[in-house]
C-alpha cells in the first residue's frame, strides 16, 4: 500500500543518514581543531619562512589581532649633532662601535646585539640633559680602554634628587643608592655618556649571557 511504501522510504533515509552523520561529525571536529588561533603577524610563528628584506618584510607588520602586542625586535636611539663627521670619528674610532648603516645625514652604530645608537646632522643641534648609558660587566676594562684613547673623563654629576653626591672622582665608582658601578665621559657633541654595571640581580641579563648560564 501507499502508506507501507512511505514508511519504507523513510526507513531508507534514516539508514543513510545514520551512515553519513559520523562522517559529518568527524569533518566538523577536524575543522574546529585546525582553526588558527588569533595571533599577530610579525611574530616568530607567523613569519616563519618569510625571507627577504625591505618591502617584503614591511608587508608583514600589520596585526591580525587587536589584543596582541607585536614583538619589538630591535631598539635605536637617535640624537642630533652639528658635526656628523666628528661624531662618526668619536663613536666609531674612539668608542669602537660598528657603523651598520650610513643614511647620508644619519649614521647608525651597533651598541649591542640588538641595540643601536643613531646620530643625525642638524645645524641647530644642542646637547640637552641626556645620558647615553652603555651597560657592561667590564666597567674597569672600558675605563682602561678609553684611557688609552686619550678620553677625558667627567666627574660624577652632583644631583641629590637622583641620589648622587658631589663627587669629583672621574674613575669607576660604586653608587650604593642605585647599586651600580659606573663612570662618565662626554662625546664630541657634549652628550654625557655613562658606562655602568648593574649590581641588582633583578636587572635582566643579555640574552646571550643568559643562554650560557
Coordinates of C-alpha atoms in Angstrom, one line a residue:
X1 CA 0.0 0.0 0.0
X2 CA 0.9 3.7 -0.3
X3 CA 1.5 4.0 3.5
X4 CA 3.8 1.0 3.6
X5 CA 5.8 2.5 0.7
X6 CA 6.2 5.8 2.5
X7 CA 7.4 4.0 5.7
X8 CA 9.9 2.1 3.7
X9 CA 11.3 5.2 2.0
X10 CA 11.6 6.9 5.5
X11 CA 13.5 3.9 6.9
X12 CA 15.9 4.0 4.0
X13 CA 16.6 7.8 4.5
X14 CA 17.2 7.3 8.2
X15 CA 19.6 4.5 7.5
X16 CA 21.5 6.6 5.0
X17 CA 21.6 9.5 7.5
X18 CA 23.0 7.2 10.2
X19 CA 25.9 6.3 8.0
X20 CA 26.6 9.9 6.9
X21 CA 26.3 11.5 10.4
X22 CA 29.6 10.2 11.8
X23 CA 31.4 11.4 8.7
X24 CA 29.9 14.9 9.0
X25 CA 30.8 15.0 12.7
X26 CA 34.4 13.9 12.1
X27 CA 34.7 16.6 9.5
X28 CA 33.4 19.3 11.8
X29 CA 35.7 18.2 14.6
X30 CA 38.8 18.3 12.3
X31 CA 37.8 21.8 11.0
X32 CA 37.4 23.0 14.6
X33 CA 40.8 21.7 15.7
X34 CA 42.7 23.3 12.8
X35 CA 41.2 26.8 13.1
X36 CA 44.1 29.2 13.6
X37 CA 44.1 31.0 16.9
X38 CA 44.4 34.8 16.8
X39 CA 48.0 35.9 16.6
X40 CA 50.0 38.9 15.5
X41 CA 51.5 38.9 12.1
X42 CA 55.2 39.6 12.5
X43 CA 55.6 37.1 15.4
X44 CA 58.0 34.2 15.1
X45 CA 55.3 31.7 14.3
X46 CA 53.5 33.8 11.6
X47 CA 56.7 35.0 9.8
X48 CA 58.5 31.6 9.7
X49 CA 59.8 31.0 6.2
X50 CA 59.5 34.7 5.2
X51 CA 62.7 35.8 3.6
X52 CA 64.0 39.0 2.0
X53 CA 64.1 42.5 3.3
X54 CA 62.5 45.9 2.6
X55 CA 59.0 45.8 1.1
X56 CA 58.6 42.1 1.7
X57 CA 59.2 42.4 5.4
X58 CA 57.1 45.6 5.7
X59 CA 54.1 43.8 4.3
X60 CA 54.0 41.6 7.4
X61 CA 53.9 44.3 10.1
X62 CA 50.1 44.6 10.4
X63 CA 48.4 43.0 13.3
X64 CA 45.7 40.4 12.8
X65 CA 44.6 40.5 16.4
X66 CA 44.0 43.9 18.1
X67 CA 44.7 42.3 21.5
X68 CA 48.2 41.1 20.5
X69 CA 51.3 43.2 21.0
X70 CA 53.7 42.8 18.1
X71 CA 57.2 42.0 19.1
X72 CA 59.9 44.7 19.4
X73 CA 62.9 43.1 17.7
X74 CA 65.4 45.9 18.0
X75 CA 65.9 49.4 19.5
X76 CA 67.5 52.6 18.1
X77 CA 68.0 55.8 20.0
X78 CA 68.6 58.8 17.8
X79 CA 70.4 62.1 18.7
X80 CA 71.2 65.2 16.8
X81 CA 74.7 66.6 16.0
X82 CA 76.1 69.7 14.4
X83 CA 79.1 67.8 13.0
X84 CA 78.4 64.2 11.8
X85 CA 82.0 63.7 10.7
X86 CA 83.4 64.3 14.2
X87 CA 80.6 62.3 15.7
X88 CA 81.4 59.4 13.4
X89 CA 85.1 59.5 14.4
X90 CA 84.2 59.5 18.1
X91 CA 81.7 56.7 18.2
X92 CA 83.4 54.5 15.5
X93 CA 87.1 55.1 16.3
X94 CA 87.2 56.2 19.9
X95 CA 84.3 54.1 21.3
X96 CA 84.9 51.3 18.8
X97 CA 81.3 50.8 17.7
X98 CA 80.5 49.3 14.3
X99 CA 78.6 51.6 11.9
X100 CA 75.8 49.4 10.5
X101 CA 74.0 51.9 8.3
X102 CA 75.0 55.2 6.6
X103 CA 72.0 57.2 5.5
X104 CA 73.9 60.3 4.5
X105 CA 72.7 62.8 7.1
X106 CA 72.3 60.0 9.7
X107 CA 74.6 57.2 10.8
X108 CA 73.6 54.2 12.9
X109 CA 76.0 52.3 15.2
X110 CA 75.6 48.9 16.9
X111 CA 75.9 49.2 20.7
X112 CA 74.9 45.6 21.5
X113 CA 73.4 42.6 19.7
X114 CA 70.1 44.3 19.0
X115 CA 70.7 47.8 20.4
X116 CA 71.7 50.8 18.2
X117 CA 72.6 54.4 18.5
X118 CA 71.9 56.8 15.7
X119 CA 73.2 60.4 15.0
X120 CA 71.7 62.8 12.5
X121 CA 73.2 66.1 11.4
X122 CA 71.3 69.2 12.3
X123 CA 72.6 72.8 12.3
X124 CA 70.6 73.8 15.4
X125 CA 71.5 70.7 17.4
X126 CA 72.2 71.3 21.1
X127 CA 73.2 68.7 23.8
X128 CA 70.4 68.5 26.2
X129 CA 70.1 66.8 29.6
X130 CA 70.5 63.4 28.0
X131 CA 72.6 60.5 29.3
X132 CA 73.7 57.7 27.0
X133 CA 74.2 54.7 29.2
X134 CA 76.2 51.7 27.9
X135 CA 75.7 48.6 30.2
X136 CA 78.7 46.3 30.5
X137 CA 80.0 43.9 33.1
X138 CA 83.5 45.1 32.3
X139 CA 83.4 48.7 33.6
X140 CA 87.1 48.8 34.6
X141 CA 88.2 47.4 31.3
X142 CA 86.2 50.0 29.5
X143 CA 87.8 52.7 31.6
X144 CA 91.3 51.4 30.8
X145 CA 90.4 51.1 27.1
X146 CA 89.1 54.7 26.9
X147 CA 92.1 56.0 28.8
X148 CA 94.3 54.5 26.2
X149 CA 92.3 56.6 23.6
X150 CA 93.0 59.8 25.5
X151 CA 89.4 60.3 26.6
X152 CA 88.9 62.9 29.3
X153 CA 86.5 61.6 32.0
X154 CA 83.8 63.5 33.7
X155 CA 83.2 63.9 37.5
X156 CA 80.1 62.2 38.7
X157 CA 77.3 64.7 38.3
X158 CA 76.1 66.2 41.6
X159 CA 72.3 65.6 41.9
X160 CA 70.9 65.0 45.4
X161 CA 67.5 64.3 43.8
X162 CA 68.9 61.5 41.8
X163 CA 70.8 60.1 44.8
X164 CA 74.3 61.2 43.7
X165 CA 76.7 63.0 46.0
X166 CA 79.0 65.8 44.8
X167 CA 82.0 63.7 43.7
X168 CA 84.9 64.9 41.6
X169 CA 86.2 61.4 41.1
X170 CA 86.4 60.5 37.4
X171 CA 87.1 56.8 37.8
X172 CA 84.7 53.9 38.1
X173 CA 82.7 54.4 41.3
X174 CA 80.2 52.3 43.2
X175 CA 76.9 54.1 43.8
X176 CA 75.2 52.3 46.7
X177 CA 71.9 54.0 46.4
X178 CA 71.2 52.6 43.0
X179 CA 73.6 49.6 43.3
X180 CA 75.5 50.5 40.2
X181 CA 79.2 50.7 39.3
X182 CA 79.9 53.4 36.7
X183 CA 81.9 56.3 35.3
X184 CA 81.2 59.2 32.9
X185 CA 82.6 60.9 29.8
X186 CA 81.3 63.2 27.1
X187 CA 81.2 62.7 23.4
X188 CA 82.2 65.4 20.9
X189 CA 78.7 66.8 21.0
X190 CA 78.7 67.3 24.7
X191 CA 76.3 64.4 25.4
X192 CA 77.0 62.7 28.8
X193 CA 78.0 59.1 28.3
X194 CA 77.9 56.6 31.1
X195 CA 79.4 53.1 31.3
X196 CA 77.8 51.2 34.0
X197 CA 77.2 47.8 35.6
X198 CA 74.0 46.9 37.5
X199 CA 74.5 45.2 40.8
X200 CA 70.9 44.4 41.3
X201 CA 70.2 40.7 40.4
X202 CA 66.7 41.8 39.1
X203 CA 68.3 43.5 36.1
X204 CA 67.8 41.3 33.1
X205 CA 70.8 39.7 31.7
X206 CA 71.6 39.9 27.9
X207 CA 70.1 37.0 26.0
X208 CA 73.5 35.6 25.0
X209 CA 74.8 35.7 28.6
X210 CA 71.6 34.0 29.9
X211 CA 71.8 31.2 27.5
X212 CA 75.4 30.4 28.7
X213 CA 74.4 30.2 32.3

